[in-house]
Tab-separated table of C-alpha atoms and ligand atoms in Angstrom:
chain	number	residue	atom	x	y	z
A	1	MET	CA	0.000	0.000	0.000
A	2	GLU	CA	1.324	3.434	-0.841
A	3	ASN	CA	2.004	5.570	2.197
A	4	ALA	CA	1.004	8.666	0.271
A	5	THR	CA	-2.605	7.497	-0.124
A	6	ALA	CA	-4.967	9.850	1.695
A	7	PRO	CA	-6.872	8.149	4.544
A	8	LEU	CA	-10.487	7.268	3.809
A	9	PRO	CA	-13.135	8.982	5.907
A	10	CYS	CA	-15.671	6.939	7.877
A	11	ASP	CA	-18.164	7.776	10.607
A	12	VAL	CA	-17.148	5.113	13.102
A	13	LEU	CA	-14.387	2.544	13.345
A	14	VAL	CA	-15.537	-0.285	15.643
A	15	THR	CA	-12.731	-2.472	16.972
A	16	ALA	CA	-13.102	-5.740	18.877
A	17	ALA	CA	-11.212	-8.896	19.813
A	18	VAL	CA	-13.452	-11.031	17.572
A	19	VAL	CA	-15.781	-10.270	14.671
A	20	VAL	CA	-18.039	-13.083	13.449
A	21	THR	CA	-18.843	-11.722	10.011
A	22	GLN	CA	-21.393	-14.243	8.692
A	23	ASN	CA	-20.180	-13.135	5.261
A	24	ASP	CA	-20.283	-15.588	2.346
A	25	ALA	CA	-17.051	-17.236	3.554
A	26	ARG	CA	-18.272	-17.190	7.202
A	27	GLU	CA	-15.020	-15.510	8.237
A	28	VAL	CA	-14.346	-15.167	11.947
A	29	LEU	CA	-11.726	-12.442	12.455
A	30	ARG	CA	-9.527	-11.927	15.515
A	31	ASP	CA	-8.323	-8.448	16.513
A	32	ALA	CA	-10.648	-6.975	13.923
A	33	ALA	CA	-12.410	-3.774	12.963
A	34	LEU	CA	-15.445	-2.502	11.062
A	35	ALA	CA	-15.612	0.817	9.283
A	36	ILE	CA	-19.124	2.295	9.203
A	37	THR	CA	-20.334	5.133	6.987
A	38	ASP	CA	-23.884	6.424	6.609
A	39	GLY	CA	-25.266	3.507	8.612
A	40	ARG	CA	-23.619	0.855	6.478
A	41	VAL	CA	-20.525	-1.277	6.775
A	42	SER	CA	-17.867	0.071	4.423
A	43	ALA	CA	-15.160	-2.431	5.367
A	44	VAL	CA	-14.467	-5.265	7.783
A	45	GLY	CA	-11.035	-6.753	8.372
A	46	PRO	CA	-7.963	-6.886	10.579
A	47	ARG	CA	-7.765	-3.926	12.962
A	48	ALA	CA	-4.249	-2.907	11.907
A	49	GLN	CA	-5.217	-2.912	8.252
A	50	LEU	CA	-8.369	-0.802	8.692
A	51	ALA	CA	-6.680	1.565	11.166
A	52	ALA	CA	-4.042	2.268	8.526
A	53	VAL	CA	-6.599	3.025	5.837
A	54	TYR	CA	-9.403	4.886	7.640
A	55	ALA	CA	-9.522	8.238	9.395
A	56	PRO	CA	-12.724	7.778	11.452
A	57	ALA	CA	-14.727	10.624	12.917
A	58	GLU	CA	-15.146	8.409	15.981
A	59	THR	CA	-13.547	5.200	17.243
A	60	LEU	CA	-15.570	2.714	19.281
A	61	ASP	CA	-13.084	0.333	20.881
A	62	LEU	CA	-15.061	-2.587	22.317
A	63	GLY	CA	-11.939	-4.344	23.617
A	64	GLU	CA	-12.483	-7.955	24.738
A	65	ALA	CA	-15.752	-8.271	22.872
A	66	MET	CA	-17.207	-10.453	20.143
A	67	VAL	CA	-19.145	-8.614	17.448
A	68	LEU	CA	-21.909	-10.480	15.632
A	69	PRO	CA	-24.406	-9.372	12.997
A	70	GLY	CA	-27.583	-8.265	14.755
A	71	LEU	CA	-29.887	-11.254	15.241
A	72	ILE	CA	-33.134	-11.509	13.293
A	73	ASN	CA	-36.378	-12.574	14.946
A	74	SER	CA	-38.541	-13.727	12.053
A	75	HIS	CA	-41.778	-14.386	13.947
A	76	GLY	CA	-43.442	-12.769	16.922
A	77	HIS	CA	-46.213	-10.765	18.488
A	78	ALA	CA	-44.244	-8.128	20.325
A	79	ALA	CA	-46.876	-6.404	22.463
A	80	MET	CA	-47.808	-9.731	24.055
A	81	THR	CA	-45.055	-8.895	26.540
A	82	LEU	CA	-48.036	-7.409	28.406
A	83	PHE	CA	-49.380	-10.963	28.866
A	84	ARG	CA	-46.139	-12.655	29.842
A	85	GLY	CA	-46.913	-15.152	32.578
A	86	LEU	CA	-50.695	-14.668	32.260
A	87	CYS	CA	-51.294	-18.313	31.378
A	88	ASP	CA	-48.748	-21.103	31.130
A	89	ASP	CA	-48.944	-24.875	30.966
A	90	GLU	CA	-52.180	-25.007	28.949
A	91	THR	CA	-53.256	-26.281	25.504
A	92	LEU	CA	-53.069	-23.872	22.565
A	93	SER	CA	-56.868	-23.691	22.243
A	94	VAL	CA	-57.504	-23.105	25.974
A	95	TRP	CA	-54.598	-20.654	26.157
A	96	LEU	CA	-55.975	-18.665	23.207
A	97	SER	CA	-59.727	-18.794	23.760
A	98	GLN	CA	-59.923	-18.586	27.570
A	99	HIS	CA	-56.971	-16.367	28.423
A	100	ILE	CA	-55.328	-14.481	25.564
A	101	TRP	CA	-58.309	-13.458	23.440
A	102	PRO	CA	-60.342	-12.066	26.401
A	103	ALA	CA	-57.329	-10.007	27.545
A	104	GLU	CA	-56.661	-8.829	23.979
A	105	ALA	CA	-60.242	-7.557	23.744
A	106	LYS	CA	-59.230	-4.840	26.269
A	107	LEU	CA	-56.160	-3.689	24.321
A	108	THR	CA	-55.715	-0.048	23.339
A	109	ALA	CA	-53.253	1.570	20.966
A	110	GLU	CA	-51.318	2.988	23.921
A	111	ALA	CA	-51.096	-0.455	25.539
A	112	VAL	CA	-49.735	-1.915	22.301
A	113	ARG	CA	-47.190	0.902	22.040
A	114	GLN	CA	-45.947	0.161	25.551
A	115	GLY	CA	-45.899	-3.610	25.069
A	116	THR	CA	-44.066	-3.316	21.760
A	117	LEU	CA	-41.506	-0.912	23.198
A	118	LEU	CA	-40.884	-3.324	26.081
A	119	ALA	CA	-40.357	-6.076	23.497
A	120	CYS	CA	-37.924	-3.843	21.609
A	121	ALA	CA	-36.011	-3.252	24.841
A	122	GLU	CA	-35.822	-6.967	25.562
A	123	MET	CA	-34.695	-7.754	22.017
A	124	LEU	CA	-32.079	-4.996	21.868
A	125	ALA	CA	-30.670	-6.094	25.231
A	126	SER	CA	-30.215	-9.601	23.815
A	127	GLY	CA	-28.709	-8.647	20.465
A	128	THR	CA	-31.750	-8.673	18.176
A	129	THR	CA	-31.754	-5.827	15.664
A	130	CYS	CA	-34.653	-6.805	13.382
A	131	PHE	CA	-38.006	-8.368	14.217
A	132	LEU	CA	-41.192	-9.370	12.490
A	133	ASP	CA	-44.252	-8.229	14.391
A	134	ALA	CA	-47.753	-9.497	13.738
A	135	TYR	CA	-50.267	-7.893	16.071
A	136	PHE	CA	-52.904	-5.166	16.411
A	137	TYR	CA	-52.695	-1.357	16.274
A	138	ASN	CA	-49.920	-1.095	13.709
A	139	ASP	CA	-49.544	2.638	14.210
A	140	ALA	CA	-48.645	1.968	17.832
A	141	ALA	CA	-46.184	-0.771	16.860
A	142	VAL	CA	-44.590	1.530	14.292
A	143	ALA	CA	-44.348	4.320	16.888
A	144	ALA	CA	-42.634	1.972	19.364
A	145	ALA	CA	-40.174	0.634	16.770
A	146	GLU	CA	-39.391	4.179	15.647
A	147	ALA	CA	-38.819	5.275	19.248
A	148	ALA	CA	-36.498	2.339	19.910
A	149	GLY	CA	-34.623	2.759	16.605
A	150	ILE	CA	-34.845	-0.983	15.898
A	151	ARG	CA	-35.405	-2.474	12.421
A	152	GLY	CA	-38.612	-4.351	11.741
A	153	VAL	CA	-41.220	-5.867	9.472
A	154	ILE	CA	-44.568	-4.649	10.778
A	155	CYS	CA	-47.418	-6.897	9.690
A	156	GLN	CA	-51.076	-6.127	9.197
A	157	GLY	CA	-52.919	-8.937	10.955
A	158	VAL	CA	-56.102	-10.229	9.318
A	159	PHE	CA	-58.840	-12.410	10.907
A	160	ASP	CA	-62.372	-13.523	10.086
A	161	MET	CA	-63.432	-13.458	13.724
A	162	GLU	CA	-65.598	-10.410	14.195
A	163	SER	CA	-67.583	-12.351	16.801
A	164	ALA	CA	-64.458	-12.494	18.991
A	165	GLY	CA	-64.082	-8.722	18.781
A	166	PHE	CA	-61.552	-8.595	15.946
A	167	LYS	CA	-61.858	-6.096	13.108
A	168	SER	CA	-63.392	-7.328	9.884
A	169	ALA	CA	-61.069	-8.674	7.199
A	170	ASN	CA	-62.195	-5.816	4.936
A	171	ALA	CA	-61.144	-3.197	7.464
A	172	SER	CA	-57.844	-4.961	8.117
A	173	LEU	CA	-57.018	-5.277	4.419
A	174	ALA	CA	-57.646	-1.550	3.969
A	175	GLU	CA	-55.349	-0.872	6.928
A	176	GLY	CA	-52.729	-3.133	5.357
A	177	ALA	CA	-52.736	-1.022	2.192
A	178	ALA	CA	-52.453	2.145	4.318
A	179	LEU	CA	-49.558	0.616	6.284
A	180	ALA	CA	-47.749	-0.125	3.010
A	181	ASP	CA	-48.187	3.553	2.030
A	182	GLN	CA	-47.057	4.760	5.453
A	183	LEU	CA	-43.834	2.707	5.428
A	184	ALA	CA	-42.945	3.122	1.744
A	185	GLY	CA	-39.442	4.579	1.615
A	186	ASN	CA	-38.766	3.899	5.330
A	187	ASP	CA	-35.202	2.554	5.645
A	188	ARG	CA	-35.771	0.589	8.831
A	189	LEU	CA	-39.426	-0.460	8.834
A	190	ARG	CA	-41.289	-2.442	6.200
A	191	ALA	CA	-44.928	-3.463	5.925
A	192	ALA	CA	-46.198	-7.027	5.503
A	193	VAL	CA	-49.530	-8.867	5.426
A	194	PHE	CA	-50.331	-11.493	8.043
A	195	PRO	CA	-53.551	-13.485	7.809
A	196	HIS	CA	-53.600	-15.243	11.193
A	197	ALA	CA	-54.066	-18.874	10.048
A	198	VAL	CA	-56.142	-21.126	7.805
A	199	TYR	CA	-58.441	-21.876	10.769
A	200	THR	CA	-59.234	-18.202	11.518
A	201	CYS	CA	-59.455	-16.840	7.948
A	202	ARG	CA	-61.877	-17.761	5.195
A	203	ARG	CA	-60.646	-18.905	1.792
A	204	ASP	CA	-61.441	-15.602	0.048
A	205	THR	CA	-59.759	-13.622	2.841
A	206	LEU	CA	-56.569	-15.627	2.441
A	207	GLU	CA	-56.674	-15.078	-1.325
A	208	ARG	CA	-57.174	-11.338	-0.856
A	209	CYS	CA	-54.240	-11.175	1.566
A	210	ALA	CA	-52.031	-12.926	-1.010
A	211	ALA	CA	-53.241	-10.509	-3.700
A	212	LEU	CA	-52.515	-7.443	-1.532
A	213	ALA	CA	-48.994	-8.726	-0.800
A	214	ARG	CA	-48.377	-9.395	-4.507
A	215	GLU	CA	-49.728	-6.029	-5.655
A	216	ARG	CA	-47.744	-4.041	-3.106
A	217	GLY	CA	-44.569	-6.152	-3.169
A	218	LEU	CA	-44.964	-7.068	0.511
A	219	LEU	CA	-43.981	-10.144	2.466
A	220	LEU	CA	-46.919	-12.494	3.110
A	221	SER	CA	-46.694	-14.386	6.375
A	222	THR	CA	-49.062	-16.651	8.304
A	223	HIS	CA	-49.086	-19.340	10.966
A	224	ALA	CA	-49.073	-22.697	9.194
A	225	ALA	CA	-48.963	-26.368	10.184
A	226	GLU	CA	-48.256	-25.556	13.815
A	227	THR	CA	-49.911	-28.789	14.963
A	228	ALA	CA	-51.064	-32.110	13.501
A	229	ARG	CA	-54.623	-31.160	14.455
A	230	GLU	CA	-54.438	-28.103	12.196
A	231	ASN	CA	-53.827	-30.445	9.254
A	232	ASP	CA	-56.720	-32.729	10.273
A	233	ASP	CA	-59.102	-29.783	10.601
A	234	CYS	CA	-57.959	-28.314	7.276
A	235	LEU	CA	-58.451	-31.676	5.601
A	236	ASN	CA	-62.010	-31.826	6.963
A	237	ALA	CA	-62.871	-28.227	6.102
A	238	ASN	CA	-61.044	-27.784	2.802
A	239	GLY	CA	-60.215	-31.288	1.564
A	240	LYS	CA	-56.485	-30.696	1.806
A	241	ARG	CA	-53.697	-30.513	4.366
A	242	VAL	CA	-52.536	-26.988	5.227
A	243	ILE	CA	-49.604	-26.685	2.818
A	244	PRO	CA	-51.428	-27.968	-0.318
A	245	TYR	CA	-54.378	-25.753	0.658
A	246	LEU	CA	-52.102	-22.692	0.825
A	247	GLN	CA	-50.690	-23.678	-2.560
A	248	GLU	CA	-54.191	-23.923	-4.030
A	249	LEU	CA	-54.883	-20.381	-2.771
A	250	GLY	CA	-51.731	-19.000	-4.410
A	251	MET	CA	-50.086	-18.326	-1.059
A	252	LEU	CA	-46.798	-20.194	-1.522
A	253	SER	CA	-44.021	-18.120	-3.100
A	254	PRO	CA	-40.504	-16.767	-2.511
A	255	HIS	CA	-42.223	-13.827	-0.769
A	256	THR	CA	-44.063	-16.041	1.719
A	257	LEU	CA	-42.879	-16.859	5.229
A	258	LEU	CA	-44.727	-19.552	7.197
A	259	ALA	CA	-44.456	-19.508	10.975
A	260	HIS	CA	-43.900	-22.871	12.708
A	261	GLY	CA	-44.087	-25.522	9.955
A	262	VAL	CA	-44.124	-28.300	12.556
A	263	ALA	CA	-46.591	-30.813	11.086
A	264	LEU	CA	-45.058	-31.226	7.626
A	265	ASN	CA	-44.775	-34.428	5.615
A	266	GLU	CA	-42.401	-35.084	2.725
A	267	SER	CA	-44.772	-33.804	0.080
A	268	ASP	CA	-45.441	-30.615	2.098
A	269	ILE	CA	-41.688	-30.010	2.294
A	270	ALA	CA	-41.347	-30.586	-1.459
A	271	LEU	CA	-44.099	-28.005	-2.108
A	272	LEU	CA	-42.356	-25.447	0.102
A	273	ALA	CA	-39.014	-26.070	-1.613
A	274	ALA	CA	-40.451	-25.910	-5.138
A	275	SER	CA	-42.304	-22.653	-4.424
A	276	GLY	CA	-39.388	-20.951	-2.643
A	277	THR	CA	-41.487	-20.470	0.512
A	278	SER	CA	-39.558	-19.842	3.760
A	279	VAL	CA	-40.257	-21.066	7.286
A	280	SER	CA	-39.779	-19.389	10.656
A	281	HIS	CA	-38.830	-22.015	13.214
A	282	CYS	CA	-39.990	-21.228	16.764
A	283	PRO	CA	-38.529	-24.049	18.860
A	284	LYS	CA	-39.344	-22.774	22.339
A	285	SER	CA	-42.956	-21.958	21.508
A	286	ASN	CA	-43.354	-25.363	19.834
A	287	MET	CA	-41.913	-27.097	22.887
A	288	LYS	CA	-43.962	-25.107	25.402
A	289	LEU	CA	-47.241	-25.761	23.582
A	290	ALA	CA	-46.187	-29.380	22.887
A	291	SER	CA	-46.834	-28.751	19.203
A	292	GLY	CA	-44.055	-31.085	18.092
A	293	ILE	CA	-40.643	-30.872	16.477
A	294	ALA	CA	-40.391	-29.037	13.164
A	295	PRO	CA	-38.404	-31.008	10.557
A	296	VAL	CA	-35.760	-28.288	10.285
A	297	GLN	CA	-33.043	-30.637	9.126
A	298	ALA	CA	-35.257	-32.002	6.332
A	299	LEU	CA	-36.414	-28.511	5.326
A	300	ARG	CA	-32.852	-27.235	5.046
A	301	ARG	CA	-31.769	-30.313	3.100
A	302	ALA	CA	-34.639	-29.712	0.673
A	303	GLY	CA	-33.418	-26.148	0.148
A	304	VAL	CA	-36.088	-24.349	2.179
A	305	THR	CA	-34.832	-21.179	3.899
A	306	VAL	CA	-35.479	-21.464	7.638
A	307	GLY	CA	-35.214	-18.486	9.995
A	308	LEU	CA	-35.639	-18.410	13.763
A	309	GLY	CA	-38.481	-16.821	15.683
A	310	THR	CA	-39.471	-16.449	19.292
A	311	ASP	CA	-43.218	-16.284	18.697
A	312	GLY	CA	-45.070	-14.148	21.243
A	313	PRO	CA	-43.691	-13.673	24.749
A	314	ALA	CA	-46.853	-15.211	26.170
A	315	SER	CA	-45.905	-18.591	24.641
A	316	ASN	CA	-42.131	-18.641	25.067
A	317	ASN	CA	-41.825	-16.593	27.435
A	318	ALA	CA	-38.758	-14.662	26.289
A	319	LEU	CA	-37.692	-12.726	23.211
A	320	ASN	CA	-34.118	-13.965	23.297
A	321	LEU	CA	-32.605	-15.462	20.154
A	322	PHE	CA	-29.562	-16.783	22.011
A	323	SER	CA	-31.714	-19.258	23.913
A	324	GLU	CA	-33.722	-19.867	20.718
A	325	MET	CA	-30.519	-20.825	18.867
A	326	SER	CA	-29.522	-23.278	21.548
A	327	PHE	CA	-32.999	-24.845	21.697
A	328	ALA	CA	-33.143	-25.110	17.893
A	329	ALA	CA	-29.925	-27.118	17.755
A	330	LEU	CA	-30.761	-29.341	20.718
A	331	LEU	CA	-34.312	-30.045	19.569
A	332	GLN	CA	-33.178	-31.283	16.136
A	333	LYS	CA	-30.683	-33.598	17.790
A	334	VAL	CA	-33.369	-35.057	20.054
A	335	GLY	CA	-35.909	-35.223	17.245
A	336	THR	CA	-33.649	-37.000	14.778
A	337	GLY	CA	-31.662	-39.055	17.300
A	338	ASP	CA	-28.570	-37.680	15.601
A	339	PRO	CA	-26.097	-35.467	17.496
A	340	THR	CA	-24.651	-34.237	14.203
A	341	ALA	CA	-28.005	-32.711	13.170
A	342	LEU	CA	-28.148	-28.920	12.813
A	343	GLU	CA	-24.629	-27.904	13.775
A	344	ALA	CA	-23.846	-24.574	15.449
A	345	GLY	CA	-22.916	-22.788	12.204
A	346	ALA	CA	-26.245	-23.710	10.618
A	347	VAL	CA	-28.143	-22.388	13.633
A	348	LEU	CA	-26.222	-19.114	13.574
A	349	ASP	CA	-27.107	-18.825	9.877
A	350	MET	CA	-30.779	-19.270	10.781
A	351	ALA	CA	-30.576	-16.440	13.336
A	352	THR	CA	-28.790	-14.122	10.912
A	353	ARG	CA	-28.476	-14.600	7.121
A	354	ASP	CA	-31.288	-17.073	6.662
A	355	GLY	CA	-33.693	-15.080	8.816
A	356	ALA	CA	-32.844	-12.056	6.685
A	357	ALA	CA	-33.551	-13.980	3.475
A	358	ALA	CA	-36.792	-15.323	4.954
A	359	LEU	CA	-37.940	-11.742	5.588
A	360	GLY	CA	-37.060	-10.801	2.010
A	361	TRP	CA	-34.287	-8.527	3.320
A	362	PRO	CA	-31.160	-10.454	2.316
A	363	GLU	CA	-28.648	-7.639	2.853
A	364	LEU	CA	-29.200	-8.027	6.620
A	365	GLY	CA	-27.706	-10.728	8.825
A	366	ARG	CA	-24.071	-10.320	7.780
A	367	LEU	CA	-21.231	-7.906	8.364
A	368	ALA	CA	-19.859	-7.252	4.908
A	369	PRO	CA	-19.217	-4.158	2.775
A	370	GLY	CA	-22.522	-2.543	1.839
A	371	ALA	CA	-24.579	-4.301	4.518
A	372	PRO	CA	-26.520	-2.175	7.015
A	373	ALA	CA	-24.463	-1.684	10.194
A	374	ASP	CA	-26.728	-3.787	12.428
A	375	LEU	CA	-24.673	-5.585	15.062
A	376	CYS	CA	-24.383	-6.681	18.647
A	377	ALA	CA	-21.332	-7.141	20.847
A	378	LEU	CA	-20.844	-9.706	23.621
A	379	ASP	CA	-18.500	-9.240	26.579
A	380	LEU	CA	-15.879	-11.943	26.171
A	381	THR	CA	-14.614	-11.558	29.722
A	382	ARG	CA	-17.756	-13.283	31.071
A	383	PRO	CA	-17.060	-16.778	32.443
A	384	ALA	CA	-19.483	-18.503	30.043
A	385	LEU	CA	-17.520	-17.225	27.053
A	386	ARG	CA	-14.058	-18.283	28.243
A	387	PRO	CA	-11.662	-19.500	26.961
A	388	GLY	CA	-13.205	-18.609	23.602
A	389	LEU	CA	-11.918	-21.506	21.511
A	390	ASP	CA	-14.778	-21.393	19.011
A	391	PRO	CA	-16.788	-18.146	18.811
A	392	VAL	CA	-19.619	-19.731	16.794
A	393	SER	CA	-19.987	-22.629	19.228
A	394	ASP	CA	-19.900	-20.217	22.182
A	395	THR	CA	-22.577	-18.049	20.535
A	396	VAL	CA	-24.983	-20.940	19.996
A	397	TYR	CA	-24.328	-23.224	22.964
A	398	ALA	CA	-22.814	-21.100	25.752
A	399	ALA	CA	-24.063	-17.524	25.484
A	400	SER	CA	-27.273	-16.586	27.314
A	401	GLY	CA	-27.740	-13.217	25.621
A	402	GLY	CA	-26.985	-11.524	28.949
A	403	GLU	CA	-23.437	-10.989	27.697
A	404	VAL	CA	-24.642	-8.413	25.150
A	405	VAL	CA	-23.074	-5.056	25.984
A	406	LEU	CA	-23.869	-3.100	22.841
A	407	THR	CA	-26.481	-3.212	20.094
A	408	MET	CA	-26.390	-1.029	16.990
A	409	VAL	CA	-28.908	-0.585	14.175
A	410	ALA	CA	-28.021	1.296	10.983
A	411	GLY	CA	-24.844	2.581	12.598
A	412	ARG	CA	-26.660	4.027	15.631
A	413	VAL	CA	-25.939	2.651	19.108
A	414	LEU	CA	-29.302	1.872	20.723
A	415	TYR	CA	-28.176	-0.113	23.769
A	416	HIS	CA	-24.875	0.196	25.607
A	417	ASP	CA	-23.723	-1.201	28.965
A	418	GLY	CA	-27.246	-1.836	30.193
A	419	ALA	CA	-28.677	1.523	29.126
A	420	PHE	CA	-31.296	2.157	26.435
A	421	LEU	CA	-30.185	5.287	24.618
A	422	THR	CA	-33.305	6.121	22.620
A	423	PHE	CA	-36.154	6.086	25.161
A	424	ASP	CA	-36.910	6.361	28.890
A	425	TYR	CA	-36.851	2.755	30.066
A	426	GLU	CA	-37.703	3.550	33.706
A	427	LYS	CA	-40.878	5.345	32.654
A	428	LEU	CA	-41.757	2.478	30.308
A	429	ARG	CA	-41.364	-0.012	33.143
A	430	ARG	CA	-43.816	1.909	35.335
A	431	ASP	CA	-46.306	2.380	32.479
A	432	VAL	CA	-46.212	-1.321	31.570
A	433	ALA	CA	-46.864	-2.364	35.170
A	434	ASP	CA	-50.047	-0.236	35.263
A	435	THR	CA	-51.205	-1.335	31.820
A	436	ALA	CA	-50.650	-5.052	32.398
A	437	ALA	CA	-52.591	-4.820	35.679
A	438	ARG	CA	-55.519	-3.169	33.892
A	439	LEU	CA	-55.570	-5.709	31.053
A	440	THR	CA	-55.177	-8.853	33.115
A	441	GLY	CA	-56.786	-7.886	36.421
A	442	ARG	CA	-53.614	-8.911	38.263
B	1	ZN	ZN1	-47.227	-16.677	16.317
């Protein structure tokens, strides 16, 4: 390199003991640095090399830390933080119909804003930088995500359950079109369409959701094949299992993301692979509701993109992708009887690159030139991360998420050393306590 070359400007030079890039070569760099300009990574490489080339406006030396791409939560219902602990150890139908739906009937926009912001806090504190949210009061969810500074895919939920107090499908579809207008051109937030499930939406509603997503270039997501019973009921009602039924309705495509995908047979998996449909695997929710073990290994082998999701915090009960990664790996090993199933690197892909692809946002989930500067940093001095022989293994099997010391989205530090830098967390905590008491009577 010529010494006479003028140094390149950059906004921030982040330095750390380890950078897990999740780039195409899956490079793990020691004593490394990232140059960030205008919210994007401009370079990643050895610290000495970048320090010689860049003249940063600011240097962020993270010391004994491991930098990872920000984790991607590809399925959830963020504001259900308000109902965490309301009802555990019940069947899905009892949990929904006797506990969750009655409490949801009392929701307000302000409650959803608070619950979503609490979810954002929990996710940022455990390294998640992008989440999919399917719930009610989208304006409130958007306001919370904007306040937190997090990245997200905000879904318009659609039901045919006016009797249970939900809005009509017509009203929800109109809101979905308005949400797409509202978020058009937003760098951090995107709109999507989320019909709840085949058992809560009529055939024509599902078709209209797919049409809206197609027309507006939005992701289409829905709960699908969460349980064997869902397939039996769909067979009785529609003459087909869930996946062939979705195919018949034109809902399978490279822009479709199915949450759960537990009760899938070989021909279902072949349909998902052939159509380019992605799956969000939610291992803890599936375990807690005894839904079964999703055939993640078989899906990946067939070429289906599989991301990771927490599902709602009322059926998990955490929004922590570090524990989700560990459960995903362990559950496949138990389910297949094969300890080599779903190795650590594959699980980290699911929480980063593959989750990004599943959301239709493939530039996320990696630290590479041009990628948005979304990252988290773990404190490598913590006992659970010593001696640090294999950073990917430590990330998936040893880290709890509590080691996260910094989380950045689009080059902006949102969480640092236990503090939320974009909103008043103490006030939020008080507000949420009052709101949860009002909604649940506890
Ligand atoms: Zn869900």
